[in-house]
Coordinates of C-alpha atoms in Angstrom, one line a residue:
Chain A
X1 CA 9.8 -96.7 20.0
X2 CA 11.1 -93.3 21.2
X3 CA 9.1 -90.2 19.8
X4 CA 11.2 -88.8 17.0
X5 CA 10.8 -85.5 18.7
X6 CA 13.3 -86.7 21.3
X7 CA 15.9 -87.2 18.7
X8 CA 15.5 -83.9 17.1
X9 CA 15.5 -82.2 20.6
X10 CA 18.9 -84.0 21.1
X11 CA 20.1 -82.5 17.9
X12 CA 19.0 -79.3 18.8
X13 CA 20.6 -79.2 22.2
X14 CA 24.0 -80.6 20.8
X15 CA 23.9 -78.1 18.0
X16 CA 23.5 -75.2 20.7
X17 CA 26.6 -76.5 22.3
X18 CA 28.5 -76.7 19.0
X19 CA 27.3 -73.2 18.1
X20 CA 28.5 -72.0 21.5
X21 CA 32.1 -73.2 21.0
X22 CA 32.3 -72.3 17.4
X23 CA 31.1 -68.8 17.9
X24 CA 33.5 -68.0 20.7
X25 CA 36.3 -69.0 18.3
X26 CA 35.3 -66.4 15.8
X27 CA 37.6 -63.3 16.0
X28 CA 36.0 -60.3 17.1
X29 CA 37.2 -58.5 13.7
X30 CA 34.9 -60.8 11.9
X31 CA 31.8 -60.2 14.0
X32 CA 30.0 -58.3 11.4
X33 CA 30.5 -60.8 8.6
X34 CA 29.4 -63.3 11.3
X35 CA 26.0 -61.7 11.7
X36 CA 25.6 -61.4 7.8
X37 CA 26.4 -65.0 7.3
X38 CA 24.3 -66.4 10.2
X39 CA 21.6 -64.1 8.5
X40 CA 22.1 -66.0 5.1
X41 CA 22.0 -69.4 6.7
X42 CA 19.1 -68.9 8.8
X43 CA 17.3 -68.3 5.6
X44 CA 17.4 -72.2 5.2
X45 CA 13.9 -71.6 6.4
X46 CA 13.4 -71.5 2.7
X47 CA 12.9 -75.2 2.9
X48 CA 9.7 -74.8 4.6
X49 CA 8.7 -72.2 2.2
X50 CA 9.4 -74.6 -0.8
X51 CA 7.2 -77.2 1.0
X52 CA 4.4 -74.7 1.5
X53 CA 4.5 -73.6 -2.2
X54 CA 4.1 -77.1 -3.1
X55 CA 1.0 -77.7 -1.0
X56 CA -1.8 -79.4 -2.9
X57 CA -4.0 -76.6 -4.5
X58 CA -7.1 -78.6 -4.5
X59 CA -7.3 -78.9 -0.7
X60 CA -9.1 -76.3 1.4
X61 CA -6.9 -73.2 1.7
X62 CA -4.4 -74.8 -0.6
X63 CA -3.8 -71.6 -2.3
X64 CA -3.2 -69.8 0.9
X65 CA -0.5 -72.1 1.7
X66 CA 0.9 -71.9 -1.8
X67 CA 0.8 -67.9 -1.6
X68 CA 2.4 -67.9 1.8
X69 CA 5.0 -70.3 0.7
X70 CA 5.9 -68.2 -2.5
X71 CA 6.1 -65.0 -0.3
X72 CA 8.3 -66.8 2.2
X73 CA 10.6 -68.2 -0.6
X74 CA 10.9 -64.7 -2.0
X75 CA 11.9 -63.1 1.2
X76 CA 14.3 -66.1 2.2
X77 CA 15.8 -65.7 -1.4
X78 CA 16.6 -62.0 -0.7
X79 CA 18.4 -63.0 2.4
X80 CA 20.3 -66.0 0.8
X81 CA 21.6 -64.2 -2.0
X82 CA 22.2 -60.7 -0.3
X83 CA 23.6 -62.3 2.9
X84 CA 26.1 -64.6 1.2
X85 CA 27.1 -61.9 -1.5
X86 CA 27.4 -59.3 1.1
X87 CA 29.7 -61.5 3.3
X88 CA 31.7 -62.5 0.5
X89 CA 32.1 -58.8 -0.3
X90 CA 33.3 -58.0 3.2
X91 CA 35.5 -61.0 3.5
X92 CA 37.4 -60.1 0.4
X93 CA 38.4 -56.7 2.0
X94 CA 40.1 -58.2 4.8
X95 CA 43.8 -58.2 3.8
X96 CA 47.0 -58.9 5.7
X97 CA 50.0 -56.4 5.6
X98 CA 51.9 -56.6 2.4
X99 CA 55.4 -57.9 3.1
X100 CA 58.1 -55.6 1.8
Chain B
X1 CA 14.3 -94.6 1.4
X2 CA 13.9 -91.2 -0.2
X3 CA 13.1 -89.7 3.2
X4 CA 16.3 -91.1 4.7
X5 CA 18.5 -90.0 2.0
X6 CA 17.0 -86.6 2.2
X7 CA 17.5 -86.5 6.0
X8 CA 21.2 -87.4 5.6
X9 CA 21.6 -84.5 3.0
X10 CA 20.0 -82.1 5.4
X11 CA 22.5 -83.3 8.1
X12 CA 25.3 -82.6 5.4
X13 CA 24.1 -79.2 4.8
X14 CA 23.8 -78.6 8.4
X15 CA 27.5 -79.6 9.0
X16 CA 28.4 -77.2 6.2
X17 CA 26.7 -74.4 7.9
X18 CA 28.8 -75.3 11.1
X19 CA 32.0 -75.2 8.9
X20 CA 30.9 -71.8 7.6
X21 CA 31.0 -70.4 11.0
X22 CA 34.2 -72.3 11.9
X23 CA 35.9 -70.6 9.0
X24 CA 35.2 -67.1 10.6
X25 CA 38.0 -68.0 13.2
X26 CA 40.4 -66.2 11.1
X27 CA 40.3 -64.1 7.9
X28 CA 42.3 -66.5 5.7
X29 CA 39.8 -69.4 6.4
X30 CA 36.8 -67.3 6.3
X31 CA 36.3 -67.0 2.5
X32 CA 36.3 -70.8 2.2
X33 CA 33.7 -71.0 5.0
X34 CA 31.4 -68.8 3.1
X35 CA 31.7 -71.0 0.2
X36 CA 30.8 -73.9 2.5
X37 CA 27.8 -72.0 3.5
X38 CA 26.6 -71.4 0.0
X39 CA 27.1 -75.1 -0.7
X40 CA 25.1 -76.1 2.3
X41 CA 22.2 -73.8 1.2
X42 CA 22.3 -75.3 -2.4
X43 CA 22.2 -78.9 -0.9
X44 CA 19.4 -78.0 1.4
X45 CA 17.2 -76.4 -1.4
X46 CA 18.0 -79.0 -4.1
X47 CA 17.0 -81.7 -1.6
X48 CA 13.8 -80.1 -0.7
X49 CA 12.9 -79.7 -4.3
X50 CA 13.7 -83.3 -5.1
X51 CA 11.7 -84.3 -2.0
X52 CA 8.5 -82.4 -2.9
X53 CA 8.7 -83.0 -6.7
X54 CA 6.8 -79.9 -7.5
X55 CA 4.3 -79.4 -10.5
X56 CA 4.5 -76.9 -13.1
X57 CA 2.5 -74.3 -11.1
X58 CA 4.4 -74.7 -8.1
X59 CA 7.7 -74.6 -10.0
X60 CA 6.6 -71.5 -11.6
X61 CA 5.9 -69.9 -8.0
X62 CA 9.1 -71.0 -6.8
X63 CA 11.3 -70.0 -9.6
X64 CA 9.4 -66.7 -9.7
X65 CA 9.9 -65.9 -6.0
X66 CA 13.5 -67.0 -6.0
X67 CA 14.5 -65.0 -9.2
X68 CA 12.8 -61.8 -7.9
X69 CA 14.0 -62.2 -4.3
X70 CA 17.5 -63.3 -5.2
X71 CA 17.7 -60.6 -7.7
X72 CA 16.9 -58.0 -5.2
X73 CA 19.2 -59.6 -2.6
X74 CA 22.2 -59.6 -5.1
X75 CA 21.5 -56.0 -6.1
X76 CA 21.3 -54.8 -2.5
X77 CA 24.5 -56.9 -1.6
X78 CA 26.6 -55.3 -4.4
X79 CA 25.5 -51.6 -3.9
X80 CA 25.3 -51.3 -0.2
X81 CA 27.8 -49.0 1.5
X82 CA 29.8 -50.5 4.4
X83 CA 28.8 -47.9 6.7
X84 CA 25.3 -48.8 6.3
X85 CA 25.9 -52.6 7.2
X86 CA 24.1 -52.2 10.7
X87 CA 20.8 -51.1 8.8
X88 CA 21.2 -54.0 6.2
X89 CA 21.7 -56.5 8.8
X90 CA 18.7 -55.4 10.8
X91 CA 16.6 -55.3 7.5
X92 CA 17.8 -58.8 6.6
X93 CA 16.6 -60.0 10.1
X94 CA 13.4 -58.7 9.5
X95 CA 12.9 -60.7 6.2
X96 CA 13.8 -64.1 8.2
X97 CA 11.2 -63.2 10.8
X98 CA 8.5 -62.5 8.2
X99 CA 9.4 -65.6 6.2
X100 CA 9.1 -67.6 9.4
X101 CA 5.6 -66.1 9.9
X102 CA 4.6 -67.0 6.4
X103 CA 5.8 -70.5 6.6
X104 CA 4.0 -71.1 10.0
X105 CA 0.7 -69.5 8.4
X106 CA 1.1 -71.9 5.4
X107 CA 1.5 -74.9 7.8
X108 CA -1.6 -73.7 9.8
X109 CA -3.7 -73.5 6.8
X110 CA -2.5 -76.6 5.0
X111 CA -1.4 -79.0 7.7
X112 CA -1.4 -82.1 5.4
X113 CA 1.4 -80.7 3.2
X114 CA 3.6 -80.5 6.3
X115 CA 2.5 -84.1 7.6
X116 CA 1.3 -82.5 10.9
X117 CA -2.7 -83.2 10.4
X118 CA -4.4 -85.4 12.9
X119 CA -7.0 -88.1 11.6
X120 CA -9.7 -85.8 12.3
X121 CA -8.4 -82.9 10.3
X122 CA -6.9 -80.8 13.1
X123 CA -3.2 -80.3 13.8
X124 CA -1.0 -82.1 16.4
X125 CA -0.6 -80.4 19.5
X126 CA 3.2 -80.5 19.5
X127 CA 3.1 -79.1 16.1
X128 CA 0.8 -76.4 17.2
X129 CA 3.1 -75.3 20.0
X130 CA 6.0 -75.3 17.7
X131 CA 4.1 -73.2 15.0
X132 CA 2.9 -70.8 17.8
X133 CA 6.4 -70.4 19.0
X134 CA 7.8 -69.9 15.5
X135 CA 5.2 -67.3 14.5
X136 CA 5.5 -65.3 17.9
X137 CA 9.4 -65.2 17.6
X138 CA 9.3 -64.6 14.1
X139 CA 6.9 -61.8 14.3
X140 CA 8.8 -60.2 17.2
X141 CA 11.9 -60.4 15.0
X142 CA 10.2 -58.8 12.0
X143 CA 8.8 -55.6 13.7
X144 CA 11.6 -55.4 16.4
X145 CA 14.1 -55.4 13.1
X146 CA 12.0 -53.0 11.2
X147 CA 12.2 -50.5 14.2
X148 CA 15.9 -51.2 14.7
X149 CA 16.3 -50.5 10.9
X150 CA 14.5 -47.3 11.2
X151 CA 16.6 -46.2 14.2
X152 CA 19.9 -47.1 12.6
X153 CA 19.0 -45.6 9.3
X154 CA 18.0 -42.3 10.9
X155 CA 14.2 -42.8 9.7
X156 CA 13.3 -42.6 13.3
X157 CA 15.1 -40.7 16.2
X158 CA 17.7 -43.0 18.2
X159 CA 16.2 -41.6 21.3
X160 CA 14.3 -44.1 23.4
X161 CA 10.5 -43.8 23.3
X162 CA 9.2 -44.7 26.8
X163 CA 5.5 -45.4 27.1
X164 CA 4.0 -45.3 30.6
X165 CA 3.5 -48.6 32.3
X166 CA 5.1 -50.3 29.1
X167 CA 6.3 -53.1 31.3
X168 CA 2.7 -53.9 32.2
X169 CA 1.5 -53.6 28.7
X170 CA 4.1 -56.1 27.6
X171 CA 3.2 -58.6 30.2
X172 CA -0.4 -58.2 29.4
X173 CA 0.2 -58.9 25.9
X174 CA 2.4 -61.9 26.6
X175 CA -0.4 -63.3 28.7
X176 CA -2.8 -62.9 26.0
X177 CA -0.5 -64.7 23.5
X178 CA -0.3 -67.6 26.1
X179 CA -4.0 -67.9 26.2
X180 CA -4.5 -67.8 22.6
X181 CA -1.9 -70.7 22.2
X182 CA -3.9 -72.6 24.7
X183 CA -7.3 -71.8 23.0
X184 CA -5.7 -73.0 19.7
X185 CA -4.3 -76.2 20.8
X186 CA -7.7 -77.0 22.6
X187 CA -9.4 -76.6 19.4
X188 CA -6.8 -78.4 17.1
X189 CA -5.8 -75.5 15.3
X190 CA -9.1 -75.2 13.4
X191 CA -9.8 -71.3 13.9
X192 CA -7.9 -69.0 11.8
X193 CA -8.1 -65.9 13.9
X194 CA -6.3 -67.6 16.7
X195 CA -3.2 -67.7 14.5
X196 CA -3.5 -64.3 13.3
X197 CA -4.2 -62.9 16.7
X198 CA -1.1 -64.6 17.9
X199 CA 0.8 -63.1 14.9
X200 CA -0.6 -59.7 15.6
X201 CA 0.1 -59.4 19.2
X202 CA 3.5 -60.7 18.6
X203 CA 4.2 -57.9 15.9
X204 CA 3.1 -55.4 18.4
X205 CA 5.5 -56.6 21.1
X206 CA 8.2 -56.4 18.7
X207 CA 7.5 -52.9 18.3
X208 CA 7.1 -52.2 22.0
X209 CA 10.3 -54.2 23.0
X210 CA 12.5 -52.1 20.7
X211 CA 11.3 -48.6 20.8
X212 CA 12.4 -47.7 24.5
X213 CA 16.1 -49.0 23.5
X214 CA 18.5 -46.0 22.5
X215 CA 20.8 -45.7 19.7
X216 CA 23.8 -46.7 21.6
X217 CA 22.4 -50.0 22.7
X218 CA 21.8 -50.9 19.1
X219 CA 24.7 -53.4 19.0
X220 CA 22.9 -55.5 21.5
X221 CA 19.7 -55.2 20.0
X222 CA 21.0 -56.3 16.5
X223 CA 22.7 -59.2 18.1
X224 CA 19.5 -60.1 20.0
X225 CA 17.4 -60.2 16.9
X226 CA 20.0 -62.2 15.2
X227 CA 19.5 -64.7 17.8
X228 CA 15.7 -64.6 17.8
X229 CA 15.7 -65.2 13.9
X230 CA 17.6 -68.4 14.8
X231 CA 15.2 -69.6 17.4
X232 CA 12.3 -69.0 15.0
X233 CA 14.0 -71.1 12.4
X234 CA 14.5 -73.7 14.8
X235 CA 10.9 -73.9 16.1
X236 CA 9.8 -74.4 12.6
X237 CA 12.6 -77.1 12.1
X238 CA 10.8 -79.1 14.6
X239 CA 7.5 -78.9 12.8
X240 CA 9.1 -79.8 9.6
X241 CA 11.3 -82.4 11.2
X242 CA 14.2 -80.9 9.2
X243 CA 17.7 -81.4 10.7
X244 CA 19.2 -78.6 8.6
X245 CA 16.7 -76.0 9.9
X246 CA 17.0 -77.4 13.5
X247 CA 21.0 -77.3 13.5
X248 CA 21.0 -73.7 11.7
X249 CA 18.4 -72.3 14.3
X250 CA 20.5 -73.4 17.1
X251 CA 23.9 -72.2 15.6
X252 CA 22.2 -68.8 14.8
X253 CA 20.4 -68.6 18.1
X254 CA 23.5 -69.2 20.1
X255 CA 25.6 -67.1 17.9
X256 CA 23.3 -64.0 18.6
X257 CA 23.0 -64.7 22.1
X258 CA 26.8 -64.8 22.6
X259 CA 27.3 -61.6 20.5
X260 CA 24.6 -59.9 22.7
X261 CA 26.5 -61.3 25.8
X262 CA 29.9 -59.7 24.5
X263 CA 28.3 -56.4 23.7
X264 CA 26.6 -56.2 27.2
X265 CA 29.7 -57.1 28.8
X266 CA 31.7 -54.3 26.9
X267 CA 29.3 -52.0 28.3
X268 CA 29.1 -53.3 31.7
X269 CA 25.4 -53.6 31.5
X270 CA 23.2 -56.5 32.2
X271 CA 21.2 -57.8 29.3
X272 CA 18.0 -57.4 31.2
X273 CA 18.7 -53.6 31.7
X274 CA 19.3 -53.2 28.1
X275 CA 16.0 -54.8 27.1
X276 CA 14.2 -52.9 29.7
X277 CA 15.4 -49.8 27.7
X278 CA 16.0 -46.3 28.2
X279 CA 19.9 -45.9 28.5
X280 CA 20.6 -42.2 28.8
X281 CA 17.1 -41.0 29.2
X282 CA 17.2 -41.2 33.1
X283 CA 20.5 -39.6 33.1
X284 CA 19.5 -36.4 31.6
X285 CA 20.0 -34.5 34.8
X286 CA 23.7 -35.7 35.1
X287 CA 24.3 -34.3 31.5
X288 CA 22.8 -31.0 32.2
X289 CA 24.4 -30.5 35.5
X290 CA 27.9 -31.0 33.9
X291 CA 27.0 -28.6 31.2
X292 CA 28.9 -25.9 32.9
X293 CA 31.7 -24.3 30.6
X294 CA 35.0 -25.9 31.4
X295 CA 38.3 -24.8 29.6
X296 CA 39.6 -27.1 27.0
X297 CA 42.6 -27.1 24.5
X298 CA 41.5 -26.5 20.9
X299 CA 43.9 -27.4 18.2
X300 CA 44.0 -27.0 14.4
X301 CA 44.6 -29.7 11.8
X302 CA 48.1 -28.2 11.3
X303 CA 49.0 -28.6 14.9
X304 CA 47.7 -32.1 14.9
X305 CA 49.7 -32.8 11.8
X306 CA 52.9 -31.5 13.4
X307 CA 52.4 -33.4 16.5
X308 CA 51.9 -36.6 14.8
X309 CA 54.7 -36.2 12.4
X310 CA 57.1 -35.9 15.4
X311 CA 55.7 -38.9 17.2
X312 CA 57.2 -42.3 17.1
X313 CA 54.1 -44.2 17.8
X314 CA 50.2 -43.4 17.1
X315 CA 47.2 -45.4 17.9
X316 CA 44.1 -44.5 16.2
X317 CA 40.8 -45.2 18.0
X318 CA 37.8 -45.2 15.6
X319 CA 34.3 -44.9 16.8
X320 CA 30.7 -44.2 15.3
X321 CA 31.7 -40.7 14.1
X322 CA 34.1 -42.2 11.8
X323 CA 31.4 -44.3 10.4
X324 CA 28.8 -41.6 10.0
X325 CA 31.4 -39.1 8.6
X326 CA 32.6 -41.9 6.2
X327 CA 36.0 -41.0 7.2
X328 CA 37.7 -44.3 7.1
X329 CA 39.5 -43.7 3.7
X330 CA 40.8 -40.5 4.9
X331 CA 42.0 -42.2 8.2
X332 CA 44.0 -44.8 6.1
X333 CA 45.6 -41.9 4.0
X334 CA 46.7 -40.3 7.1
X335 CA 48.1 -43.4 8.5
X336 CA 50.0 -44.1 5.2
X337 CA 51.5 -40.7 5.3
X338 CA 52.6 -41.2 9.0
X339 CA 54.1 -44.6 8.2
X340 CA 56.1 -42.7 5.4
X341 CA 57.5 -40.5 8.2
X342 CA 58.6 -43.6 10.0
X343 CA 55.7 -43.6 12.6
X344 CA 54.4 -46.7 14.0
X345 CA 50.8 -46.7 13.5
X346 CA 48.1 -49.2 15.1
X347 CA 44.3 -49.1 15.6
X348 CA 42.5 -49.9 18.7
X349 CA 38.9 -51.0 18.6
X350 CA 36.4 -51.2 21.4
X351 CA 33.9 -54.0 21.2
X352 CA 30.9 -51.5 21.2
X353 CA 32.3 -49.0 18.9
X354 CA 29.9 -48.3 16.2
X355 CA 26.4 -49.7 15.8
X356 CA 27.1 -53.5 15.4
X357 CA 29.7 -55.9 16.5
X358 CA 32.7 -55.5 14.4
X359 CA 31.5 -52.5 12.6
X360 CA 34.8 -50.6 12.8
X361 CA 36.8 -53.6 11.6
X362 CA 34.7 -53.8 8.4
X363 CA 35.1 -50.2 7.8
X364 CA 38.9 -50.3 8.2
X365 CA 39.0 -53.3 6.0
X366 CA 37.2 -51.5 3.4
X367 CA 39.6 -48.7 3.5
X368 CA 42.4 -51.4 2.9
X369 CA 43.8 -51.3 6.4
X370 CA 45.6 -54.5 6.8
X371 CA 43.8 -56.5 9.7
X372 CA 46.9 -57.2 11.5
X373 CA 47.4 -53.5 12.2
X374 CA 43.9 -53.6 14.0
X375 CA 43.8 -54.6 17.7
X376 CA 41.0 -55.4 20.2
X377 CA 40.7 -53.6 23.5
X378 CA 42.5 -56.2 25.6
X379 CA 45.3 -56.8 23.1
X380 CA 46.3 -53.0 23.0
X381 CA 45.2 -51.4 26.1
X382 CA 48.5 -51.5 27.8
X383 CA 50.2 -50.0 24.9
X384 CA 48.8 -46.5 25.3
X385 CA 51.1 -45.6 28.0
X386 CA 54.1 -46.0 25.6
X387 CA 52.4 -44.2 22.7
X388 CA 52.9 -40.6 21.9
X389 CA 49.5 -39.8 20.3
X390 CA 46.2 -41.3 20.6
X391 CA 44.0 -40.0 17.6
X392 CA 40.3 -40.6 18.9
X393 CA 38.1 -40.2 15.9
X394 CA 34.4 -40.3 16.7
X395 CA 34.5 -42.4 19.6
X396 CA 33.5 -40.8 23.1
X397 CA 32.0 -43.0 25.7
X398 CA 34.5 -45.9 25.1
X399 CA 37.4 -43.5 26.0
X400 CA 35.7 -41.8 29.0
X401 CA 37.9 -42.2 31.9
X402 CA 34.9 -41.5 34.3
X403 CA 34.0 -45.2 33.6
X404 CA 37.1 -46.0 36.0
X405 CA 36.7 -43.2 38.5
X406 CA 33.0 -42.3 39.0
X407 CA 30.8 -44.8 40.7
X408 CA 27.8 -42.3 39.9
X409 CA 28.4 -42.4 36.3
X410 CA 25.9 -44.5 34.1
X411 CA 29.0 -45.9 32.5
X412 CA 30.9 -46.9 35.6
X413 CA 32.7 -50.1 35.3
X414 CA 32.5 -50.3 31.7
X415 CA 35.9 -51.2 30.1
X416 CA 37.4 -48.5 28.4
X417 CA 40.4 -47.8 25.9
X418 CA 43.0 -46.1 28.2
X419 CA 43.7 -43.3 25.8
X420 CA 44.4 -40.8 28.3
X421 CA 47.6 -42.6 29.3
X422 CA 49.1 -41.5 25.9
X423 CA 51.3 -38.5 25.9
X424 CA 48.9 -36.4 23.7
X425 CA 45.2 -37.2 22.9
X426 CA 44.0 -35.7 19.7
X427 CA 40.1 -35.8 20.0
X428 CA 38.2 -35.3 16.8
X429 CA 34.7 -34.3 17.5
X430 CA 32.0 -32.4 15.8
X431 CA 31.3 -29.8 18.5
X432 CA 31.8 -29.5 22.2
X433 CA 28.1 -29.4 22.7
X434 CA 27.2 -32.9 22.1
X435 CA 27.6 -35.7 24.7
X436 CA 28.0 -39.2 24.0
X437 CA 25.1 -41.6 23.6
X438 CA 25.2 -42.5 27.4
X439 CA 24.6 -38.7 28.0
X440 CA 27.6 -38.2 30.1
X441 CA 30.3 -35.6 29.7
X442 CA 33.9 -36.7 29.0
X443 CA 36.4 -36.0 31.6
X444 CA 39.0 -36.5 28.9
X445 CA 38.3 -33.2 27.0
X446 CA 39.6 -31.0 29.8
X447 CA 42.8 -32.8 30.5
X448 CA 46.2 -31.1 29.9
X449 CA 47.1 -33.8 27.5
X450 CA 44.1 -33.6 25.4
X451 CA 44.0 -31.4 22.1
X452 CA 40.2 -31.1 20.7
X453 CA 40.1 -31.1 17.0
X454 CA 36.6 -29.7 16.4
X455 CA 35.1 -30.4 13.0
X456 CA 33.8 -33.2 10.7
X457 CA 35.8 -36.3 11.1
X458 CA 36.5 -36.6 7.5
X459 CA 37.3 -33.0 6.8
X460 CA 39.7 -32.7 9.8
X461 CA 41.4 -35.8 8.8
X462 CA 41.7 -34.6 5.2
X463 CA 43.2 -31.3 6.4
X464 CA 45.7 -33.1 8.6
X465 CA 46.7 -35.2 5.5
X466 CA 47.3 -31.9 3.7
X467 CA 49.3 -30.6 6.7
X468 CA 51.6 -33.8 6.5

């Protein structure tokens, strides 16, 4: 049985390649929205925050984990809402020339 | 069973994130892409909540945190000015960095909840390495972004701050961090101060890395920190064995790296030299030496209005000066007036114009400039020779012909917009005193076909509108 780590590493390496090709295809005009949206999606780190917040409070240091989880969830939430909404606001501004 | 289904759902959200970035290949598909991103995030969060089945206390913590954080985020997103976008992005990066450190701290303190504990109460070695990496990169992202934010927001001078022997200091700290990681592995992650020392030293390195980098290099720094926040997320994704986090980390990491590369290439600088810092500072002598009075032609708004009205083709070249004067709406108004006069108006954007990749495009879009009138460097550069007027507003280094002719110049080799080939160059600049961020004088000011329009970018453009 191969260590699961190897599978995750494979996903990671392939995702870097996907990222490489996808990002090169992004039009330079949208580089600012690209940064805003990558910011928002990297806040998927909130899954770690949720797991931490759900840590068992009765074990040693359980409350430290819960507190850190709550803090991380709050920070990530700022980014998720802020990032996606500001991206949406920016993208709504890109308009084509009106055809007369 | 549950775990398998959850893993598949995380994969779905990872794929949706890929589609979110894919959508950005054109403005038409971008809005749908953003929706994919939101859907992916919702799936990831819902799956996690389902998986951990939180008790009432936990649920209260989570809901409280998300409501407060989400509320703040939504409020900021609605009220932020488009010109402040670089600061905002830097601030958001810092939050991802800090969140990564907090998650790593939680995993360090309560390894059972993360399924990374060993039978004897320690933490698995591979997990410790991932956690240490996540902490270090997260902490560097956090303080680095805070400094970048302060520089972009004007809380701190954009000038590079050079500590003596700073490379030695950085190397010493890096060595200390590696030593601490080895120590914590040997002891199975049982000593809390190891973790905090790693975090603390990384916070310090984040500050030291960014303070020597000057304002004009901020597009590279912001992209680089973007990349870091991705790698921090990916490192923790391995600890959590979470596919969504790993895919996202890889996407964001490579996205930021590519943007940094594009920015460096557009300045003809190596990534290393940007990171080592100090653009402009070493060139103070050049700037001073060229400070001799040279004659230039100054014009008024009315002159400019007259010239442009009689032109058949005008190319507008915006730069950071347009952003800082908030002149984008005036520029669009001017372009509208010119179009009414039958003038062909286009916009030319250099990749490093402004303080972050794509900064100018967003501002022009905000001012309702249709995106098909806005062109990138390589698409429009050969049109300058056929145009009557190049209207340069707040862009300096990116139009400096010295980049092509003077091998001594710090910006030599940087691809520039060939505005000097236009019949007339109208150059809006606050005063003749300042030099660009690279600290070099612009040869363009003294050319016969250049007319300097000295004044605030917005006021000058407004006056031209009146003149038209």
